[in-house]
Amino acid sequence: MKYTILTLFPELIRPWTEESILKKAIQRGLIGVEVRDIRAYAANKHKTVDDTPYGGGAGMVMRVDVVVRAIEDAGPADEVILLTPAGVPFHQRLAEELAQKQHLVLVCGRYEGIDARVEHFVTREISIGDYVLMGGELAALVILEATARLVPGVIKEAESHRQDSFATGLLDHPHYTRPPEFRGLGVPEVLISGHHAKIAEWRRKEALRRTRLRRPDLLEKAPLSPEERAWLEQEG
Ligand code: JF5
């Protein structure tokens, strides 16, 4: 999988790719990340990338001609993705779909956004949540993180199945490790019992409880057995 990230602030992106799992994935050739400065595509000697909005109002708008030169220079891509709060919401299913592609171009806007005509040169507009950032860079890194970990070999198979906490439609269960007591806080007895069936049942029930408490919206769609629905209504 190859990523091309188009940004006015390449130095915000690079360090993220130079540590930890992404760094290893790049070293192993499992993914490639190319970061390109949109300003390099400005036409005039002042390297202008933005201008005042038609119709007036505050702020500046990124020029479509500059951004489209950057997009077209990134070469053939399976997807050209614009990060914007006005996009369709990002979620695990979309991450799984994008992780199958060969080349993703991620376009980071700044200022009030990019001239709307850019929509004819992108394949998708994606939002990572209902809040406004100062630029699309963190949103692009979110897409990079969520998709790269699904590329075969990037993380241990077992860990990539953390995604299963979404495949199950529930939040993940709680996790514990040593020490067995910390400031008076113990670890659920069942987890040290070695009783694997009981542990699996405890984890499933904790996932159900947690999901009801924190994300009742997920419970509606989650594929639960009739027994689990009944348990939630009574003892859960
Ligand atoms: C951006 C105009 C792009 O703020 C975001 C964003 C929020 N959720 N997903 C993306 O992107 C930066 C801000 C303003 C265009």
Coordinates of C-alpha atoms and ligand atoms in Angstrom, one line a residue:
M1 CA 0.0 0.0 0.0
K2 CA 1.3 3.4 -1.0
Y3 CA 0.1 6.7 0.6
T4 CA 0.8 10.1 -0.8
I5 CA -0.1 12.9 1.7
L6 CA -0.5 16.4 0.2
T7 CA -0.1 19.1 2.9
L8 CA 1.2 22.7 3.4
F9 CA 3.0 21.3 6.5
P10 CA 5.0 18.2 5.6
E11 CA 6.9 18.5 8.8
L12 CA 3.8 17.8 10.8
I13 CA 3.4 14.5 9.1
R14 CA 6.9 13.0 8.8
P15 CA 7.7 12.4 12.5
W16 CA 4.5 10.3 12.8
T17 CA 5.9 7.9 10.2
E18 CA 9.4 7.8 11.8
E19 CA 8.5 5.9 15.0
S20 CA 7.0 2.6 16.1
I21 CA 4.9 0.4 14.0
L22 CA 4.6 2.7 10.9
K23 CA 8.4 3.1 10.8
K24 CA 8.8 -0.7 10.9
A25 CA 6.1 -1.2 8.2
I26 CA 7.9 1.3 5.9
Q27 CA 11.3 -0.4 6.6
R28 CA 9.9 -3.8 5.7
G29 CA 8.3 -2.4 2.5
L30 CA 4.8 -3.2 3.6
I31 CA 3.7 0.4 3.1
G32 CA 5.2 3.5 1.6
V33 CA 4.4 7.1 2.7
E34 CA 5.3 10.0 0.5
V35 CA 4.7 13.5 1.9
R36 CA 4.5 16.3 -0.6
D37 CA 4.3 20.0 0.1
I38 CA 1.4 21.6 -1.7
R39 CA 3.3 24.9 -1.8
A40 CA 5.7 23.3 -4.3
Y41 CA 2.8 23.5 -6.8
A42 CA 2.2 27.2 -6.4
A43 CA 2.6 29.1 -9.7
N44 CA 3.9 32.5 -8.8
K45 CA 7.1 33.7 -7.3
H46 CA 5.4 34.4 -4.0
K47 CA 4.3 30.8 -3.8
T48 CA 0.7 31.8 -3.2
V49 CA -1.6 28.9 -2.3
D50 CA -4.7 30.7 -1.0
D51 CA -6.9 33.7 -1.8
T52 CA -9.9 35.6 -0.5
P53 CA -13.3 34.0 -0.8
Y54 CA -15.7 35.0 -3.6
G55 CA -18.7 36.5 -2.0
G56 CA -16.7 37.9 0.9
G57 CA -16.3 36.8 4.4
A58 CA -13.5 36.0 6.8
G59 CA -10.5 33.8 6.1
M60 CA -8.8 32.5 3.1
V61 CA -9.6 29.6 0.7
M62 CA -7.0 27.3 -0.9
R63 CA -6.7 27.7 -4.7
V64 CA -8.1 24.8 -6.7
D65 CA -5.5 25.1 -9.4
V66 CA -2.6 24.6 -7.0
V67 CA -4.2 21.7 -5.2
V68 CA -5.2 19.9 -8.4
R69 CA -1.6 20.2 -9.7
A70 CA -0.5 18.4 -6.6
I71 CA -3.2 15.8 -6.9
E72 CA -2.4 15.1 -10.6
D73 CA 1.4 15.0 -9.9
A74 CA 0.8 12.2 -7.3
G75 CA 0.1 9.9 -10.2
P76 CA -2.6 7.3 -10.7
A77 CA -4.4 6.6 -7.4
D78 CA -7.2 4.2 -6.3
E79 CA -8.6 7.0 -4.1
V80 CA -8.0 10.7 -3.7
I81 CA -9.4 11.6 -0.3
L82 CA -10.1 15.1 1.0
L83 CA -10.2 15.4 4.8
T84 CA -13.0 17.8 5.8
P85 CA -15.6 18.1 8.6
A86 CA -18.1 18.2 5.7
G87 CA -17.1 14.7 4.6
V88 CA -18.8 11.4 5.2
P89 CA -18.0 10.0 8.7
F90 CA -15.0 7.7 8.9
H91 CA -15.5 4.3 10.6
Q92 CA -13.9 0.8 10.8
R93 CA -15.8 -0.5 7.8
L94 CA -14.4 2.3 5.6
A95 CA -10.9 1.7 7.0
E96 CA -11.2 -2.0 5.9
E97 CA -12.3 -1.0 2.4
L98 CA -9.5 1.6 2.0
A99 CA -6.9 -0.9 3.4
Q100 CA -7.5 -3.1 0.2
K101 CA -6.3 -0.3 -2.1
Q102 CA -2.8 0.1 -3.7
H103 CA -2.5 3.9 -3.7
L104 CA -4.3 6.4 -1.5
V105 CA -3.8 10.2 -1.9
L106 CA -4.8 12.1 1.2
V107 CA -5.4 15.9 0.7
C108 CA -5.0 18.1 3.8
G109 CA -6.8 21.5 3.6
R110 CA -5.9 24.5 5.8
Y111 CA -7.6 27.9 6.2
E112 CA -11.4 27.9 5.7
G113 CA -11.0 25.0 3.3
I114 CA -10.3 24.3 -0.4
D115 CA -12.2 25.9 -3.4
A116 CA -15.2 23.6 -3.8
R117 CA -14.3 22.8 -7.4
V118 CA -11.7 20.4 -5.9
E119 CA -14.6 17.9 -5.5
H120 CA -14.3 17.0 -9.2
F121 CA -10.8 15.8 -8.6
V122 CA -11.3 13.7 -5.5
T123 CA -13.0 10.3 -5.1
R124 CA -14.2 10.9 -1.5
E125 CA -14.5 13.5 1.2
I126 CA -14.1 12.1 4.7
S127 CA -14.6 13.5 8.2
I128 CA -13.0 11.9 11.2
G129 CA -15.6 13.4 13.6
D130 CA -17.9 16.3 14.3
Y131 CA -15.3 19.0 15.3
V132 CA -13.2 21.4 13.4
L133 CA -9.4 21.1 13.3
M134 CA -7.0 23.8 12.1
G135 CA -6.0 21.6 9.2
G136 CA -6.5 18.2 7.7
E137 CA -3.1 16.8 8.8
L138 CA -4.3 15.0 11.9
A139 CA -7.3 13.6 10.1
A140 CA -5.0 12.2 7.3
L141 CA -2.8 10.6 10.0
V142 CA -5.9 9.0 11.5
I143 CA -6.8 7.5 8.1
L144 CA -3.1 6.3 7.7
E145 CA -3.1 4.7 11.2
A146 CA -6.5 3.0 10.9
T147 CA -5.8 1.6 7.4
A148 CA -2.0 0.7 7.7
R149 CA -2.7 -1.6 10.7
L150 CA -5.0 -3.6 8.5
V151 CA -2.4 -4.2 5.8
P152 CA -1.2 -7.8 6.2
G153 CA 2.0 -8.1 8.2
V154 CA 2.0 -4.6 9.7
I155 CA 0.8 -5.8 13.1
K156 CA 0.4 -9.1 14.8
E157 CA -2.6 -11.0 13.5
A158 CA -4.0 -11.2 17.1
E159 CA -3.8 -7.4 17.5
S160 CA -5.4 -6.6 14.2
H161 CA -8.3 -8.5 15.5
R162 CA -8.9 -5.7 18.0
Q163 CA -10.9 -4.5 15.0
D164 CA -13.2 -7.4 15.9
S165 CA -14.4 -5.3 18.8
F166 CA -16.1 -3.4 16.0
A167 CA -16.8 -6.6 13.9
T168 CA -18.7 -7.8 17.0
G169 CA -20.5 -4.4 17.0
L170 CA -19.5 -3.9 20.7
L171 CA -16.8 -2.0 22.6
D172 CA -13.8 -4.0 23.7
H173 CA -13.7 -5.6 27.2
P174 CA -11.4 -4.2 29.8
H175 CA -7.7 -5.5 30.0
Y176 CA -5.5 -6.0 33.0
T177 CA -1.8 -6.9 33.6
R178 CA 0.6 -7.0 36.5
P179 CA 0.8 -5.9 39.3
P180 CA -2.1 -7.9 40.7
E181 CA -2.8 -5.0 43.2
F182 CA -2.2 -1.3 42.6
R183 CA -3.2 1.2 45.3
G184 CA -5.8 -1.1 46.6
L185 CA -7.2 -1.8 43.2
G186 CA -7.3 -5.6 42.4
V187 CA -7.8 -7.6 39.2
P188 CA -11.1 -9.5 38.6
E189 CA -10.6 -12.9 40.2
V190 CA -11.8 -14.8 37.1
L191 CA -8.9 -13.5 35.0
I192 CA -6.4 -15.3 37.3
S193 CA -8.5 -18.5 37.5
G194 CA -7.1 -20.1 34.3
H195 CA -10.7 -21.1 33.4
H196 CA -10.8 -20.1 29.8
A197 CA -14.5 -20.6 29.2
K198 CA -15.4 -18.5 32.2
I199 CA -12.9 -15.8 31.1
A200 CA -14.5 -15.7 27.7
E201 CA -17.9 -15.3 29.2
W202 CA -16.8 -12.6 31.6
R203 CA -15.2 -10.6 28.8
R204 CA -18.3 -10.9 26.6
K205 CA -20.5 -9.7 29.5
E206 CA -18.1 -6.8 30.3
A207 CA -18.2 -5.8 26.6
L208 CA -22.0 -5.8 26.7
R209 CA -22.2 -3.8 29.9
R210 CA -19.7 -1.2 28.7
T211 CA -21.4 -0.8 25.4
R212 CA -24.8 -0.3 27.0
L213 CA -23.3 2.3 29.4
R214 CA -21.1 4.2 26.9
R215 CA -22.5 3.5 23.4
P216 CA -26.1 2.4 23.6
D217 CA -26.5 3.4 19.9
L218 CA -24.1 0.4 19.1
L219 CA -26.2 -2.1 21.0
E220 CA -29.2 -1.6 18.8
K221 CA -27.3 -2.9 15.7
A222 CA -25.0 -5.4 17.4
P223 CA -25.6 -9.1 16.5
L224 CA -26.5 -10.4 20.0
S225 CA -28.1 -13.8 20.8
P226 CA -31.6 -13.7 22.4
E227 CA -29.9 -15.0 25.6
E228 CA -27.5 -12.0 25.6
R229 CA -30.4 -9.6 25.1
A230 CA -32.3 -11.2 28.0
W231 CA -29.2 -11.1 30.2
L232 CA -28.8 -7.3 29.5
E233 CA -32.4 -6.6 30.5
Q234 CA -32.1 -8.6 33.7
E235 CA -28.8 -9.0 35.6
G236 CA -26.6 -7.0 33.3
Ligands
JF5_1 C1 -10.3 21.2 7.8 C2 -11.8 23.1 6.5 C3 -10.6 21.0 6.4 O1 -11.2 19.8 10.6 C4 -11.1 18.9 9.8 C5 -11.8 17.6 10.1 C6 -12.7 17.4 11.1 N1 -13.1 16.2 10.9 N2 -12.6 15.6 9.9 C7 -11.7 16.5 9.3 O2 -10.2 18.9 8.7 C8 -9.5 20.1 8.5 C9 -10.8 22.3 8.5 C10 -11.6 23.2 7.8 C11 -11.3 22.0 5.7

